Short mmCIF file of C-alpha atoms in Angstrom, two decimals:
data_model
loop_
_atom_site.label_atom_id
_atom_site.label_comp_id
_atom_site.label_asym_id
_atom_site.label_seq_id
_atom_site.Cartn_x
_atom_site.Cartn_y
_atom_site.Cartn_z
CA UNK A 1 -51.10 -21.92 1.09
CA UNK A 2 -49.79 -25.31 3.37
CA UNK A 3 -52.19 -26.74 1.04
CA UNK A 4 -50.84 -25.85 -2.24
CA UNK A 5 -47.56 -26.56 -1.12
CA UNK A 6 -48.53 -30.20 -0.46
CA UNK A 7 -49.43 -30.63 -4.38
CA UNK A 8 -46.69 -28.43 -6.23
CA UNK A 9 -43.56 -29.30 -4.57
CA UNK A 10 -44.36 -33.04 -5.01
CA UNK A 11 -44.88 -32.54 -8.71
CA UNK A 12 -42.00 -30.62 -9.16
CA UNK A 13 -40.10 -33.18 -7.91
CA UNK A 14 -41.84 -35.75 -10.55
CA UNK A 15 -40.98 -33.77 -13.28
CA UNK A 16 -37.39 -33.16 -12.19
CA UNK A 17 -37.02 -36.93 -11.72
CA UNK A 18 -38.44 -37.26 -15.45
CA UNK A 19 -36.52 -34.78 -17.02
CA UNK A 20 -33.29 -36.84 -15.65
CA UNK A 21 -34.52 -39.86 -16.01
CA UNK A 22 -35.54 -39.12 -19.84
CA UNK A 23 -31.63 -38.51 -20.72
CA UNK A 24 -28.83 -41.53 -20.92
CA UNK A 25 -26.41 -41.77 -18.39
CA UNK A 26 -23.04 -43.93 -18.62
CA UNK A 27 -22.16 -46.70 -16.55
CA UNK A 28 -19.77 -46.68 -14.14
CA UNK A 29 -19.17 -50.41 -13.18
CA UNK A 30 -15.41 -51.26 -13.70
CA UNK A 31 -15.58 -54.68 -14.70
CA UNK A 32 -18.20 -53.97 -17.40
CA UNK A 33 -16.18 -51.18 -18.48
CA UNK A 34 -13.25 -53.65 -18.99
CA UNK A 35 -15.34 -56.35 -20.46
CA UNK A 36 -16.78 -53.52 -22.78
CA UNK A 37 -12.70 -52.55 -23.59
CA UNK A 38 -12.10 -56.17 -24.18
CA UNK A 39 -15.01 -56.34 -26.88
CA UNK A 40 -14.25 -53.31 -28.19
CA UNK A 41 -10.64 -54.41 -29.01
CA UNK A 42 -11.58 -57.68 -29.93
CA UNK A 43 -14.08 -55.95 -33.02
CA UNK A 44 -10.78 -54.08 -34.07
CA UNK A 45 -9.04 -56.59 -34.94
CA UNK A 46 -11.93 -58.87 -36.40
CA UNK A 47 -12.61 -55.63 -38.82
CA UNK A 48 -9.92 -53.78 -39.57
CA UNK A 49 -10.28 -51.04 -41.75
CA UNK A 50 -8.17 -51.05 -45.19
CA UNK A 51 -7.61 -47.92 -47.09
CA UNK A 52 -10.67 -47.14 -48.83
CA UNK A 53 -13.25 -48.19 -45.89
CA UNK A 54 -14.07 -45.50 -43.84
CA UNK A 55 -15.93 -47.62 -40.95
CA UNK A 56 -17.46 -50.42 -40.33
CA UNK A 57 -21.31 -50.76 -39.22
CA UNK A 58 -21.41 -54.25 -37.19
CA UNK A 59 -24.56 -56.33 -37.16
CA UNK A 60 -27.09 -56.48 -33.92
CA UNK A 61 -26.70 -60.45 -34.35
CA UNK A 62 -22.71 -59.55 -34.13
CA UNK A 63 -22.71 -57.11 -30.63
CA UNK A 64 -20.72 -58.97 -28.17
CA UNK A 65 -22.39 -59.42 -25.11
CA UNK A 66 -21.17 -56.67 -22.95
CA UNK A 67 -21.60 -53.90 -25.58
CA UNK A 68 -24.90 -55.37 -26.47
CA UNK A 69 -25.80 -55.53 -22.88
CA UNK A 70 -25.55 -51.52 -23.19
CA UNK A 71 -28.95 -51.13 -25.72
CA UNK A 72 -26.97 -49.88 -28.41
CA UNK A 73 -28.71 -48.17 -31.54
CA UNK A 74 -25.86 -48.69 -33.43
CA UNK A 75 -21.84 -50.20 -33.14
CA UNK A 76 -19.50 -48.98 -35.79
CA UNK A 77 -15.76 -49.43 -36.15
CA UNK A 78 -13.56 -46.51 -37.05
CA UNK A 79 -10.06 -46.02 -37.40
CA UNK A 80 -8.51 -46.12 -34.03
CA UNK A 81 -11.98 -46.13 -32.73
CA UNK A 82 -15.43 -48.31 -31.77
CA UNK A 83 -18.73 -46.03 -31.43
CA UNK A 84 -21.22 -47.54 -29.22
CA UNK A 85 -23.81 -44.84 -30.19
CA UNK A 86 -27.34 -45.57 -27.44
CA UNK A 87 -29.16 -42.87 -28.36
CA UNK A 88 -28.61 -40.65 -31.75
CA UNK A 89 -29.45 -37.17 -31.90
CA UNK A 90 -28.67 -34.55 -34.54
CA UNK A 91 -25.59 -33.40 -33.05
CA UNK A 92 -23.95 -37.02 -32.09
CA UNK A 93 -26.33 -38.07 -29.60
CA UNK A 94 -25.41 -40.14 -26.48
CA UNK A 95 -23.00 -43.02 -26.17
CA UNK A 96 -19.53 -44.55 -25.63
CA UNK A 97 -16.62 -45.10 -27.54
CA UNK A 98 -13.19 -47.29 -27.19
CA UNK A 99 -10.05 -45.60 -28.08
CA UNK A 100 -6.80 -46.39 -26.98
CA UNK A 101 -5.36 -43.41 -27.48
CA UNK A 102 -8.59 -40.38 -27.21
CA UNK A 103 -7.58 -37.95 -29.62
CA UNK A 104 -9.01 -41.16 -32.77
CA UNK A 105 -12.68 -40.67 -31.08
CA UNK A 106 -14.79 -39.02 -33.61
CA UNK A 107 -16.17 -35.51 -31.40
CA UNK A 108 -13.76 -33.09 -30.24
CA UNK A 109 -11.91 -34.52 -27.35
CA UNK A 110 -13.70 -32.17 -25.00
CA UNK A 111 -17.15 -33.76 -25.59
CA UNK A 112 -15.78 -37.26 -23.90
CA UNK A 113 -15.92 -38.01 -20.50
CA UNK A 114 -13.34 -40.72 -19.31
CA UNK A 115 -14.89 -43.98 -17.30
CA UNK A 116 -12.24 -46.50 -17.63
CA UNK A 117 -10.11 -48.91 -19.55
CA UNK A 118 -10.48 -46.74 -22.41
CA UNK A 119 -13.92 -46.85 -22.63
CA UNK A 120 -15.20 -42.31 -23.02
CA UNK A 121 -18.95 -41.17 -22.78
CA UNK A 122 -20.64 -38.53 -24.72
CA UNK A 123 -23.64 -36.62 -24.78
CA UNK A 124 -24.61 -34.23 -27.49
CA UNK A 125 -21.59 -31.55 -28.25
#
């Protein structure tokens, strides 16, 4: 029984480690949380949305370097909004957003998580 115990409980732990490992997480490092604000507002003012555009998808040659330090799949301005999306999935996937004020992000408020400077997580909601 010692014996099986040696094997098992190591490879549970394996798994468990994969399982978290195989999900995004956000950071939490304040400055590049700020610098990842300052972009953010900085792309908001360089696209601003008129009245008939809905959003605007920005270019991986156009990521600033803190948001593209992130891996992004995909940066889009919205109204009131950026979505720094890492990792889609059918229901919204993982990623950040910048909003000064939280109730323009694009998921029901309850599905952010605040880190900072404006700057909310998400995972699928």
């Amino acid at each position: 029984m010692k014996g099986c115990l040696r094997i098992v409980v190591p490879i549970i732990v394996l798994i468990a480690l994969a399982i978290y490992c195989a999900f995004p997480h956000p950071t939490h490092n304040q400055a590049q949380l700020k610098a990842i604000a300052a972009e953010s507002q900085h792309l908001m003012a360089t696209y601003p949305l008129g009245p008939s555009a809905q959003r605007a998808d920005i270019p991986k040659g156009k990521w600033p370097p803190a948001i593209a330090k992130l891996g992004p799949y995909s940066v889009t301005v919205r109204h009131g909004m950026v979505d720094i999306t890492t990792k889609p999935f059918f229901d919204g996937g993982w990623g950040y957003g910048f909003a000064p004020d939280k109730q323009d992000l694009t998921m029901l408020v309850e599905c952010w998580s605040e880190l900072g400077h404006g700057v909310y997580w998400h995972g699928p909601c």
